[in-house]
Amino acid sequence: MSSKEVFVFPASFAQQRLWFLDQLIPGNAIYNVLTVIRLTGSLKLAALEQTFNEIVRRHETLRTTFIVLDGQPLQTIAPSLTIPISVLNLQQLPTDRQEVKAKCIVTAEIEHPFDLSSGPLLRVILLVLSETEHILLLNMHHIICDDWSMGLLIRELGTLYAAFAQNQPSPLLELPLQYADFAHWQRDWLQGEVLQTHLAYWREQLNGISILHLPTDKLRPAIQSYQGATQFLELPKKLIDGLEKLSQQEGVTLFMTLVAAFQTLLYRYTHQEDIALGSAIANRNRSEIEGIIGFFVNSLVLRSNLSGNPTFRELLGRVREVTLGAYSHQDLPFEKLVEELHPERNLSHHPLFQVVFGFQNAPMSALELPELVPSFMNIDLKKTRFDLELHLWKCSEDFRSLWGGNWEYSEGLRGVMVYNTDLFERATISRMLKHFKTLLSGIVANPEQRIANLPLLSEVELHQVLVEWNNTQADYPQDKCIHQLFEEKVQQYPNSIAVSFANEQLTYQELNTRSNKLAHHLQKIGVCSEVLVGICISQSIEMIIGLLGILKAGGAYVPLDPSYPQERLNFMLEDAQVSLLLTQENLLKHFEGFSNPIISIDKDWEIITQEQEDNLKSDLNTDNLAYVIYTSGSTGKPKGVAVPHKAVNRLVCNTNYIKLEPSDKVAQASNTSFDAATFEIWGALLNGAQLVGISKYVTLSSREFALQLREKSINVLFLTTALFQQFARNVPQAFATLKYLLFGGETVDTRWITKILQYGAPKHLIHVYGPTENTTFSSYYCVEELPSATYFPIGRPITNTQIYILDTHLQPMPIGVTGELYMGGEGLAREYLNRPELTAEHFITHPFSNKPKTRLYKTGDLARYLPDGNIEFLGRIDNQVKIRGFRIELSEIEAVLSQHLAVTATVVIVAEDVPDDKYLVAYIVPNQEQIPTQDVQGFASLLRQFLKEKLPEYMVPRAYVVLESLPLTPNGKVDRRALPTPDTITFNNHDYVAPRSQVEELLAEIWAKVLGKEQVGVHDNFFELGGHSLLATQLTSRIRDTFQIDLPVRNLFEAPTVEQLARCIDTMYWTAKGVDKVGTTSQEREDVEF
């Protein structure tokens, strides 16, 4: 853009922000505003050119570019400017090719960035399809226009073209003011008491504002790419009439009603009660500026409180108050608000709000051009600065949509949702728009309904998630207890091997005989229905005899692990009110304080063997208790889960996830106190298979374990996730001979799945999930290839099991939306033993069943449905943390850390040494082949940089602790409470650390001057010290002058401390010199002279 003379004016606050964002992401086309008009008829090109040049003459903004002075942008306005129309002739192409070519040109123009320093910031392109068919492209940078401006430009285009086409002069009056006048007035007006009054309101209104955590299909990238896509929405007139009637009744505008409805939708999707939306307001409160093309629009933050599950009418009142308050303080530019409030800044989120709602209530007037029929063409937006944007506008007879589309309704509302394709799939947005429609219909039908209970899912979706995906009913033995089913197998396979441990084995007949003798003995001592018998026997054939003997006697067993602390064993015996203990002589020392009868199965066997060997008669039914297993409790005291016979039958008989046969050999690698042993023991013995014991000492050695699998011809194996990953890492080929390999219990690292698939997968590789309270397994996922889900799926319900994903109000969640897992069906435990309050809290009345006394188990686990009906496990509810306003799922960080080749295993926790200073700690087991553990500092820096490239800054752990191995519980799960204190490596230390190199010294001096601080340490964060976008540009400007290096503003966001930025500058310097010094720290290099 050339001119002999320019006029310089301050930029407006809004322009200032867009200029800064252009500096942050140079060469971007995020703020391109494109309009495409098809012109059918006789076009006069000279009149069209004259029209645009007259518009440019009338509006200074169209002649504006920007320069920088002392790090701040200024408007420069050329006294005159001719805008050439670029004419592209497509007449030589066939008609079908013309449309394809035109679409390509439009797409390219959308992506074509503007240069704010050289301009022009308006481009006009004319595509010639024929003498009577043209396409006009108008592209402007948002820094010089807004939606109102586009309307003005279209109106002036129609008026001026009509005059010039007939050789008439312009009928338009000269403008009384220009945009530069507004920018100057805005800065003069917005200061002192006026500024402080507005700031006081917004500080109070936005205090403690939370990030909106929408359920996304993909992990949020560390840096936004602004890639977007568009979907269209239509709302019929009948629905809108209902909404308008409700609005009138409640004394609110239709805009307020739509805001309340959209916030309700977001509340249902996120479960957050604090919902903030961004909404544009024209900000043209003075008649003198209504006719000026320029960037006047302001963004308002509409933050509503949806707590307490209000009715929709009640919510309307809250939204009305919020909206009117925002309107009363609309004159404070959003840019000034961000500058003053210092919200958490990072490159992955828009500050203060991440979702935008817009509503244009006034109908758009038609464009009229002589001898031409104009029609606005559809533009599929490919960029967005937000997670979601929903824009609605009212239809009219003359309506011509800038978004185009084939519309079903001529009246009502039409709209578009623009979404970030880095986060969302197209199908997800389609479902969301349908849910919005369903919600609006529910609001019209019953505005007194509470917002959590308003309809969201269609009848088809409800049937799918409640009925279709839970259609798992199948026959299984409901009339026989565990021991009776075992006795049937004895009749069928008396001479088949039932159990083998070490060098000892028993046939089904032999095992039945011994367990019958024990059962007769136990009955004589008083064991009968519902009597709890403690059993503490090392893993052996005697343990299996003991379990069967207790069940045959009519009792229920309580497994006791001799490795447990004495205090825990004493608590379990007392809590279960164990009336009899079955153990071994060498374990008696653990029970010296136990006053009830004790039987030593080895010492007392000579007496026991005198008993009868026939099967006992029993009046038990499958609702009677089979066992009580103790699991960890949140209070620190374990809780006993009481499981009936039928729940075990449902687990192992006629199932859909595994088909066990008499020829199978099932490993018992689990401790009997762990509920996985329920599957192993009874899965084998109730299907005529052989149970093969594996010593716990063998499981500690991957290679010994693999050897035993092969030597003992084991073909069915269950492993906890931790053990599965350990064996996959060390002996991945060991599972190739298995018929079934089941694993589960924790989030799995997909690297080890890949390794198993590469080195020889078993015939069936099955990921299982289930709480003890629903008898071991509740769902299964057959692994054939790595799924595309963010987390590894836990699959679908097993036979005779129902799984529901619900919110806190027991409403079903849509596909892709996080909720809590609830379990139903025949596998439910009876209760928590002697804990009626806890039982009532977790075992609730089934909200979707008409059968009396039907229950669901409330797991406390988070999950969501995938589109194919599989379930994605997202961790424990209590494993979600909030740091600096951001909600974080720790397993997400663990999953990304595990992708690093130098990481063998990892756990992330939250620490809080100082009140209100929560931070993340990563515990790492390094891969010795990839990195030496001696350099802990360097290792931690490496991991931190790796995470910064993949995760937002707030999800990057501050501390890193290197371990030889992760501590495990006796059940093979990671024991988080046994992790050491996180004091190994700490980043972002708030204690002052002086600069240690020349680069750090110079940077600290610059920071202190720009921020107005006496002292800046190398770990101080620029934004936490009060830095904002304007100061960031001043800082980078001074850095360029001092170091003679072109440092993009973006680098400051990626490296916000002196230490990090010094390293960045040092790297840039050496890169420019052609030397690879990236791997070293600034202290290790020679001082660089600047």
CSV table of C-alpha atoms in Angstrom, one decimal, residues 205-213 274-279 299-303 334 337-339 341-346 348-356 386-387 885:
chain,number,residue,atom,x,y,z
A,205,GLN,CA,-18.7,-10.6,38.0
A,206,LEU,CA,-15.7,-12.6,36.7
A,207,ASN,CA,-14.0,-13.4,40.0
A,208,GLY,CA,-12.9,-17.0,40.1
A,209,ILE,CA,-14.2,-17.8,36.6
A,210,SER,CA,-13.7,-21.3,35.4
A,211,ILE,CA,-12.5,-22.8,32.1
A,212,LEU,CA,-15.4,-24.6,30.3
A,213,HIS,CA,-14.3,-28.2,29.9
A,274,ASP,CA,-20.5,-21.9,36.3
A,275,ILE,CA,-21.0,-21.3,32.6
A,276,ALA,CA,-19.5,-18.3,30.8
A,277,LEU,CA,-20.2,-17.5,27.2
A,278,GLY,CA,-18.8,-14.9,24.9
A,279,SER,CA,-21.3,-12.8,23.0
A,299,SER,CA,-17.2,-9.1,23.4
A,300,LEU,CA,-19.2,-9.5,26.5
A,301,VAL,CA,-18.8,-12.3,29.0
A,302,LEU,CA,-22.2,-13.7,30.0
A,303,ARG,CA,-21.4,-15.7,33.1
A,334,PHE,CA,-12.8,-6.9,26.1
A,337,LEU,CA,-10.8,-6.5,30.6
A,338,VAL,CA,-8.2,-9.2,29.8
A,339,GLU,CA,-5.4,-6.7,30.4
A,341,LEU,CA,-7.9,-9.3,35.1
A,342,HIS,CA,-4.8,-11.3,34.1
A,343,PRO,CA,-6.7,-14.6,33.4
A,344,GLU,CA,-4.6,-17.7,33.1
A,345,ARG,CA,-2.9,-17.4,29.8
A,346,ASN,CA,-1.8,-20.2,27.5
A,348,SER,CA,-4.5,-23.8,24.1
A,349,HIS,CA,-7.5,-21.7,25.3
A,350,HIS,CA,-9.1,-18.4,24.6
A,351,PRO,CA,-9.1,-16.3,27.8
A,352,LEU,CA,-12.2,-16.0,29.9
A,353,PHE,CA,-14.6,-17.9,27.6
A,354,GLN,CA,-14.2,-20.7,25.1
A,355,VAL,CA,-17.7,-20.8,23.6
A,356,VAL,CA,-19.4,-18.0,21.7
A,386,PHE,CA,-12.9,-20.8,20.0
A,387,ASP,CA,-13.9,-24.3,20.9
A,885,GLY,CA,-9.2,-23.0,37.4
